[in-house]
Amino acid sequence: MKLRSFFIITGYLLCCSLLFSACKKNLPKERLSLGADAQFSTYIYSPVLGRNTLYDNFNGGSSSLPLSFKLLNMRKLNGDPAPELTENFPVMVWKAPYEGDEKSLAEIEAKRVIENHPLFEIREHSGQFLMWYAAKSNFVAVQSDSGYVFDVEVSNSGGRRYFKNFKLKP
């Protein structure tokens, strides 16, 4: 009787250990979530040309970070492409902080470098829109015109969402 109980208990423990070890291998990989409450607070942007204009108006809600953002389908209101905003232009970018104790203009300029960027872009992981100072009214449509329309894709490993018909009216 004791021997039979020993075999039953041993068999039970062996089955449980096999079951638990098998379950660990079959668990799905962790996926991030993309919340249904993620949203932009405004869909119309009116930057001032000739200066850097930054818009930070994305609320991720219950989404898991990091999120990735892409600017899609930049076009004029009539549907024509808008290469003046999507092609790269040389712009000055700060690589070191301006601290106020620089003694000359050369020291300030040493902290900036020239990089190529589209004139209107979205920052990849923050969702901030940026209109660079290099955008000028001689080739970018300004407010008396109808402006531009674009879409944004927000994604992470949990999925992707598209926000459509943003308006850009410089």
PDB file of N, CA and C in Angstrom, residues 92-163:
ATOM      1  N   MET A  92      20.085  73.966 -39.838  1.00  0.00           N
ATOM      2  CA  MET A  92      21.032  73.968 -38.723  1.00  0.00           C
ATOM      3  C   MET A  92      20.373  73.309 -37.507  1.00  0.00           C
ATOM      4  N   VAL A  93      21.089  72.338 -36.908  1.00  0.00           N
ATOM      5  CA  VAL A  93      20.569  71.585 -35.769  1.00  0.00           C
ATOM      6  C   VAL A  93      21.549  71.714 -34.610  1.00  0.00           C
ATOM      7  N   TRP A  94      21.014  71.956 -33.425  1.00  0.00           N
ATOM      8  CA  TRP A  94      21.861  72.041 -32.232  1.00  0.00           C
ATOM      9  C   TRP A  94      22.343  70.648 -31.851  1.00  0.00           C
ATOM     10  N   LYS A  95      23.651  70.494 -31.666  1.00  0.00           N
ATOM     11  CA  LYS A  95      24.235  69.223 -31.214  1.00  0.00           C
ATOM     12  C   LYS A  95      24.723  69.306 -29.773  1.00  0.00           C
ATOM     13  N   ALA A  96      24.882  70.511 -29.270  1.00  0.00           N
ATOM     14  CA  ALA A  96      25.263  70.734 -27.873  1.00  0.00           C
ATOM     15  C   ALA A  96      24.367  71.860 -27.355  1.00  0.00           C
ATOM     16  N   PRO A  97      24.070  71.882 -26.072  1.00  0.00           N
ATOM     17  CA  PRO A  97      23.161  72.905 -25.551  1.00  0.00           C
ATOM     18  C   PRO A  97      23.792  74.303 -25.532  1.00  0.00           C
ATOM     19  N   TYR A  98      22.969  75.296 -25.773  1.00  0.00           N
ATOM     20  CA  TYR A  98      23.390  76.684 -25.616  1.00  0.00           C
ATOM     21  C   TYR A  98      23.299  77.007 -24.139  1.00  0.00           C
ATOM     22  N   GLU A  99      24.414  77.379 -23.534  1.00  0.00           N
ATOM     23  CA  GLU A  99      24.458  77.568 -22.080  1.00  0.00           C
ATOM     24  C   GLU A  99      24.502  79.025 -21.664  1.00  0.00           C
ATOM     25  N   GLY A 100      24.785  79.948 -22.601  1.00  0.00           N
ATOM     26  CA  GLY A 100      24.819  81.358 -22.272  1.00  0.00           C
ATOM     27  C   GLY A 100      26.181  81.877 -21.866  1.00  0.00           C
ATOM     28  N   ASP A 101      27.154  81.005 -21.663  1.00  0.00           N
ATOM     29  CA  ASP A 101      28.492  81.460 -21.278  1.00  0.00           C
ATOM     30  C   ASP A 101      29.465  81.428 -22.463  1.00  0.00           C
ATOM     31  N   GLU A 102      28.955  81.284 -23.680  1.00  0.00           N
ATOM     32  CA  GLU A 102      29.803  81.311 -24.869  1.00  0.00           C
ATOM     33  C   GLU A 102      30.322  82.735 -25.064  1.00  0.00           C
ATOM     34  N   LYS A 103      31.580  82.862 -25.455  1.00  0.00           N
ATOM     35  CA  LYS A 103      32.224  84.174 -25.560  1.00  0.00           C
ATOM     36  C   LYS A 103      32.172  84.760 -26.970  1.00  0.00           C
ATOM     37  N   SER A 104      31.902  83.927 -27.971  1.00  0.00           N
ATOM     38  CA  SER A 104      31.911  84.443 -29.332  1.00  0.00           C
ATOM     39  C   SER A 104      30.866  83.722 -30.175  1.00  0.00           C
ATOM     40  N   LEU A 105      30.608  84.304 -31.333  1.00  0.00           N
ATOM     41  CA  LEU A 105      29.683  83.693 -32.267  1.00  0.00           C
ATOM     42  C   LEU A 105      30.235  82.370 -32.778  1.00  0.00           C
ATOM     43  N   ALA A 106      31.542  82.260 -32.895  1.00  0.00           N
ATOM     44  CA  ALA A 106      32.169  81.017 -33.354  1.00  0.00           C
ATOM     45  C   ALA A 106      31.911  79.873 -32.362  1.00  0.00           C
ATOM     46  N   GLU A 107      31.919  80.159 -31.076  1.00  0.00           N
ATOM     47  CA  GLU A 107      31.628  79.132 -30.072  1.00  0.00           C
ATOM     48  C   GLU A 107      30.176  78.659 -30.184  1.00  0.00           C
ATOM     49  N   ILE A 108      29.279  79.587 -30.466  1.00  0.00           N
ATOM     50  CA  ILE A 108      27.875  79.222 -30.626  1.00  0.00           C
ATOM     51  C   ILE A 108      27.696  78.381 -31.881  1.00  0.00           C
ATOM     52  N   GLU A 109      28.289  78.810 -32.983  1.00  0.00           N
ATOM     53  CA  GLU A 109      28.160  78.083 -34.249  1.00  0.00           C
ATOM     54  C   GLU A 109      28.814  76.704 -34.180  1.00  0.00           C
ATOM     55  N   ALA A 110      29.793  76.527 -33.321  1.00  0.00           N
ATOM     56  CA  ALA A 110      30.442  75.221 -33.169  1.00  0.00           C
ATOM     57  C   ALA A 110      29.494  74.196 -32.551  1.00  0.00           C
ATOM     58  N   LYS A 111      28.454  74.665 -31.903  1.00  0.00           N
ATOM     59  CA  LYS A 111      27.483  73.764 -31.277  1.00  0.00           C
ATOM     60  C   LYS A 111      26.369  73.361 -32.226  1.00  0.00           C
ATOM     61  N   ARG A 112      26.400  73.880 -33.452  1.00  0.00           N
ATOM     62  CA  ARG A 112      25.361  73.566 -34.429  1.00  0.00           C
ATOM     63  C   ARG A 112      25.992  72.932 -35.663  1.00  0.00           C
ATOM     64  N   VAL A 113      25.255  72.042 -36.291  1.00  0.00           N
ATOM     65  CA  VAL A 113      25.717  71.404 -37.523  1.00  0.00           C
ATOM     66  C   VAL A 113      24.580  71.446 -38.543  1.00  0.00           C
ATOM     67  N   ILE A 114      24.957  71.284 -39.802  1.00  0.00           N
ATOM     68  CA  ILE A 114      23.960  71.248 -40.867  1.00  0.00           C
ATOM     69  C   ILE A 114      23.556  69.804 -41.125  1.00  0.00           C
ATOM     70  N   GLU A 115      22.240  69.558 -41.109  1.00  0.00           N
ATOM     71  CA  GLU A 115      21.676  68.240 -41.429  1.00  0.00           C
ATOM     72  C   GLU A 115      20.577  68.439 -42.459  1.00  0.00           C
ATOM     73  N   ASN A 116      20.250  67.387 -43.161  1.00  0.00           N
ATOM     74  CA  ASN A 116      19.164  67.436 -44.138  1.00  0.00           C
ATOM     75  C   ASN A 116      17.900  66.843 -43.531  1.00  0.00           C
ATOM     76  N   HIS A 117      16.811  67.614 -43.583  1.00  0.00           N
ATOM     77  CA  HIS A 117      15.521  67.188 -43.040  1.00  0.00           C
ATOM     78  C   HIS A 117      14.409  67.656 -43.967  1.00  0.00           C
ATOM     79  N   PRO A 118      13.261  66.949 -43.971  1.00  0.00           N
ATOM     80  CA  PRO A 118      12.089  67.510 -44.655  1.00  0.00           C
ATOM     81  C   PRO A 118      11.661  68.782 -43.925  1.00  0.00           C
ATOM     82  N   LEU A 119      11.072  69.725 -44.644  1.00  0.00           N
ATOM     83  CA  LEU A 119      10.677  70.984 -44.006  1.00  0.00           C
ATOM     84  C   LEU A 119       9.596  70.792 -42.952  1.00  0.00           C
ATOM     85  N   PHE A 120       8.721  69.817 -43.156  1.00  0.00           N
ATOM     86  CA  PHE A 120       7.698  69.504 -42.150  1.00  0.00           C
ATOM     87  C   PHE A 120       7.829  68.028 -41.827  1.00  0.00           C
ATOM     88  N   GLU A 121       8.040  67.716 -40.561  1.00  0.00           N
ATOM     89  CA  GLU A 121       8.247  66.320 -40.185  1.00  0.00           C
ATOM     90  C   GLU A 121       7.619  66.031 -38.835  1.00  0.00           C
ATOM     91  N   ILE A 122       7.511  64.736 -38.551  1.00  0.00           N
ATOM     92  CA  ILE A 122       7.035  64.289 -37.250  1.00  0.00           C
ATOM     93  C   ILE A 122       8.186  63.533 -36.604  1.00  0.00           C
ATOM     94  N   ARG A 123       8.434  63.802 -35.348  1.00  0.00           N
ATOM     95  CA  ARG A 123       9.519  63.108 -34.653  1.00  0.00           C
ATOM     96  C   ARG A 123       9.099  61.667 -34.402  1.00  0.00           C
ATOM     97  N   GLU A 124      10.024  60.759 -34.671  1.00  0.00           N
ATOM     98  CA  GLU A 124       9.711  59.337 -34.780  1.00  0.00           C
ATOM     99  C   GLU A 124       9.089  58.719 -33.535  1.00  0.00           C
ATOM    100  N   HIS A 125       9.539  59.088 -32.346  1.00  0.00           N
ATOM    101  CA  HIS A 125       9.021  58.414 -31.152  1.00  0.00           C
ATOM    102  C   HIS A 125       8.251  59.333 -30.201  1.00  0.00           C
ATOM    103  N   SER A 126       8.211  60.636 -30.484  1.00  0.00           N
ATOM    104  CA  SER A 126       7.465  61.530 -29.596  1.00  0.00           C
ATOM    105  C   SER A 126       6.156  62.007 -30.203  1.00  0.00           C
ATOM    106  N   GLY A 127       6.043  61.965 -31.533  1.00  0.00           N
ATOM    107  CA  GLY A 127       4.834  62.439 -32.180  1.00  0.00           C
ATOM    108  C   GLY A 127       4.770  63.947 -32.293  1.00  0.00           C
ATOM    109  N   GLN A 128       5.877  64.643 -32.069  1.00  0.00           N
ATOM    110  CA  GLN A 128       5.912  66.095 -32.194  1.00  0.00           C
ATOM    111  C   GLN A 128       6.058  66.479 -33.668  1.00  0.00           C
ATOM    112  N   PHE A 129       5.250  67.448 -34.111  1.00  0.00           N
ATOM    113  CA  PHE A 129       5.374  67.986 -35.452  1.00  0.00           C
ATOM    114  C   PHE A 129       6.361  69.135 -35.424  1.00  0.00           C
ATOM    115  N   LEU A 130       7.198  69.238 -36.455  1.00  0.00           N
ATOM    116  CA  LEU A 130       8.195  70.302 -36.520  1.00  0.00           C
ATOM    117  C   LEU A 130       8.226  70.886 -37.919  1.00  0.00           C
ATOM    118  N   MET A 131       8.023  72.195 -38.013  1.00  0.00           N
ATOM    119  CA  MET A 131       8.207  72.930 -39.263  1.00  0.00           C
ATOM    120  C   MET A 131       9.524  73.674 -39.113  1.00  0.00           C
ATOM    121  N   TRP A 132      10.494  73.363 -39.979  1.00  0.00           N
ATOM    122  CA  TRP A 132      11.828  73.951 -39.904  1.00  0.00           C
ATOM    123  C   TRP A 132      11.822  75.381 -40.429  1.00  0.00           C
ATOM    124  N   TYR A 133      12.757  76.187 -39.924  1.00  0.00           N
ATOM    125  CA  TYR A 133      12.873  77.592 -40.297  1.00  0.00           C
ATOM    126  C   TYR A 133      13.186  77.785 -41.781  1.00  0.00           C
ATOM    127  N   ALA A 134      13.696  76.765 -42.464  1.00  0.00           N
ATOM    128  CA  ALA A 134      14.064  76.885 -43.880  1.00  0.00           C
ATOM    129  C   ALA A 134      12.841  76.955 -44.792  1.00  0.00           C
ATOM    130  N   ALA A 135      11.652  76.710 -44.281  1.00  0.00           N
ATOM    131  CA  ALA A 135      10.428  76.825 -45.082  1.00  0.00           C
ATOM    132  C   ALA A 135      10.153  78.304 -45.318  1.00  0.00           C
ATOM    133  N   LYS A 136      10.081  78.691 -46.575  1.00  0.00           N
ATOM    134  CA  LYS A 136       9.858  80.096 -46.951  1.00  0.00           C
ATOM    135  C   LYS A 136       8.616  80.202 -47.822  1.00  0.00           C
ATOM    136  N   SER A 137       7.998  81.363 -47.821  1.00  0.00           N
ATOM    137  CA  SER A 137       6.746  81.559 -48.550  1.00  0.00           C
ATOM    138  C   SER A 137       6.923  81.616 -50.060  1.00  0.00           C
ATOM    139  N   ASN A 138       8.154  81.658 -50.557  1.00  0.00           N
ATOM    140  CA  ASN A 138       8.327  81.697 -52.012  1.00  0.00           C
ATOM    141  C   ASN A 138       8.169  80.312 -52.649  1.00  0.00           C
ATOM    142  N   PHE A 139       8.142  79.232 -51.868  1.00  0.00           N
ATOM    143  CA  PHE A 139       7.888  77.901 -52.436  1.00  0.00           C
ATOM    144  C   PHE A 139       6.935  77.050 -51.602  1.00  0.00           C
ATOM    145  N   VAL A 140       6.525  77.495 -50.434  1.00  0.00           N
ATOM    146  CA  VAL A 140       5.543  76.789 -49.605  1.00  0.00           C
ATOM    147  C   VAL A 140       4.239  77.587 -49.651  1.00  0.00           C
ATOM    148  N   ALA A 141       3.136  76.899 -49.899  1.00  0.00           N
ATOM    149  CA  ALA A 141       1.830  77.556 -49.962  1.00  0.00           C
ATOM    150  C   ALA A 141       1.467  78.101 -48.587  1.00  0.00           C
ATOM    151  N   VAL A 142       1.060  79.371 -48.540  1.00  0.00           N
ATOM    152  CA  VAL A 142       0.721  80.019 -47.269  1.00  0.00           C
ATOM    153  C   VAL A 142      -0.792  80.175 -47.130  1.00  0.00           C
ATOM    154  N   GLN A 143      -1.257  80.768 -46.041  1.00  0.00           N
ATOM    155  CA  GLN A 143      -2.667  80.738 -45.647  1.00  0.00           C
ATOM    156  C   GLN A 143      -3.673  81.250 -46.658  1.00  0.00           C
ATOM    157  N   SER A 144      -3.327  82.171 -47.522  1.00  0.00           N
ATOM    158  CA  SER A 144      -4.340  82.575 -48.499  1.00  0.00           C
ATOM    159  C   SER A 144      -4.647  81.419 -49.452  1.00  0.00           C
ATOM    160  N   ASP A 145      -3.712  80.469 -49.555  1.00  0.00           N
ATOM    161  CA  ASP A 145      -3.934  79.245 -50.318  1.00  0.00           C
ATOM    162  C   ASP A 145      -4.674  78.254 -49.406  1.00  0.00           C
ATOM    163  N   SER A 146      -5.081  77.143 -49.968  1.00  0.00           N
ATOM    164  CA  SER A 146      -5.826  76.157 -49.182  1.00  0.00           C
ATOM    165  C   SER A 146      -4.938  75.309 -48.275  1.00  0.00           C
ATOM    166  N   GLY A 147      -3.626  75.322 -48.483  1.00  0.00           N
ATOM    167  CA  GLY A 147      -2.716  74.602 -47.609  1.00  0.00           C
ATOM    168  C   GLY A 147      -2.513  73.158 -48.011  1.00  0.00           C
ATOM    169  N   TYR A 148      -2.213  72.321 -47.015  1.00  0.00           N
ATOM    170  CA  TYR A 148      -1.843  70.930 -47.243  1.00  0.00           C
ATOM    171  C   TYR A 148      -2.675  70.019 -46.352  1.00  0.00           C
ATOM    172  N   VAL A 149      -2.719  68.754 -46.744  1.00  0.00           N
ATOM    173  CA  VAL A 149      -3.406  67.724 -45.966  1.00  0.00           C
ATOM    174  C   VAL A 149      -2.448  66.554 -45.827  1.00  0.00           C
ATOM    175  N   PHE A 150      -2.460  65.880 -44.683  1.00  0.00           N
ATOM    176  CA  PHE A 150      -1.584  64.726 -44.474  1.00  0.00           C
ATOM    177  C   PHE A 150      -2.213  63.769 -43.477  1.00  0.00           C
ATOM    178  N   ASP A 151      -1.643  62.571 -43.412  1.00  0.00           N
ATOM    179  CA  ASP A 151      -2.095  61.526 -42.496  1.00  0.00           C
ATOM    180  C   ASP A 151      -0.924  61.113 -41.604  1.00  0.00           C
ATOM    181  N   VAL A 152      -1.233  60.489 -40.477  1.00  0.00           N
ATOM    182  CA  VAL A 152      -0.208  60.028 -39.539  1.00  0.00           C
ATOM    183  C   VAL A 152      -0.493  58.579 -39.169  1.00  0.00           C
ATOM    184  N   GLU A 153       0.559  57.763 -39.162  1.00  0.00           N
ATOM    185  CA  GLU A 153       0.462  56.378 -38.690  1.00  0.00           C
ATOM    186  C   GLU A 153       1.145  56.297 -37.334  1.00  0.00           C
ATOM    187  N   VAL A 154       0.451  55.741 -36.341  1.00  0.00           N
ATOM    188  CA  VAL A 154       1.006  55.507 -35.003  1.00  0.00           C
ATOM    189  C   VAL A 154       1.025  54.001 -34.804  1.00  0.00           C
ATOM    190  N   SER A 155       2.189  53.469 -34.397  1.00  0.00           N
ATOM    191  CA  SER A 155       2.284  52.011 -34.278  1.00  0.00           C
ATOM    192  C   SER A 155       3.214  51.607 -33.137  1.00  0.00           C
ATOM    193  N   ASN A 156       3.037  50.387 -32.698  1.00  0.00           N
ATOM    194  CA  ASN A 156       3.955  49.662 -31.829  1.00  0.00           C
ATOM    195  C   ASN A 156       3.685  48.184 -32.073  1.00  0.00           C
ATOM    196  N   SER A 157       4.268  47.287 -31.286  1.00  0.00           N
ATOM    197  CA  SER A 157       4.091  45.860 -31.561  1.00  0.00           C
ATOM    198  C   SER A 157       2.656  45.391 -31.314  1.00  0.00           C
ATOM    199  N   GLY A 158       1.829  46.234 -30.700  1.00  0.00           N
ATOM    200  CA  GLY A 158       0.442  45.881 -30.452  1.00  0.00           C
ATOM    201  C   GLY A 158      -0.486  46.227 -31.601  1.00  0.00           C
ATOM    202  N   GLY A 159       0.018  46.946 -32.594  1.00  0.00           N
ATOM    203  CA  GLY A 159      -0.816  47.290 -33.740  1.00  0.00           C
ATOM    204  C   GLY A 159      -0.477  48.650 -34.290  1.00  0.00           C
ATOM    205  N   ARG A 160      -1.363  49.152 -35.132  1.00  0.00           N
ATOM    206  CA  ARG A 160      -1.173  50.465 -35.731  1.00  0.00           C
ATOM    207  C   ARG A 160      -2.518  51.139 -35.911  1.00  0.00           C
ATOM    208  N   ARG A 161      -2.485  52.469 -35.840  1.00  0.00           N
ATOM    209  CA  ARG A 161      -3.687  53.274 -36.077  1.00  0.00           C
ATOM    210  C   ARG A 161      -3.329  54.391 -37.033  1.00  0.00           C
ATOM    211  N   TYR A 162      -4.298  54.777 -37.822  1.00  0.00           N
ATOM    212  CA  TYR A 162      -4.107  55.856 -38.780  1.00  0.00           C
ATOM    213  C   TYR A 162      -5.001  57.027 -38.392  1.00  0.00           C
ATOM    214  N   PHE A 163      -4.403  58.201 -38.356  1.00  0.00           N
ATOM    215  CA  PHE A 163      -5.128  59.440 -38.114  1.00  0.00           C
ATOM    216  C   PHE A 163      -5.096  60.199 -39.435  1.00  0.00           C
TER     217      PHE A 163
END
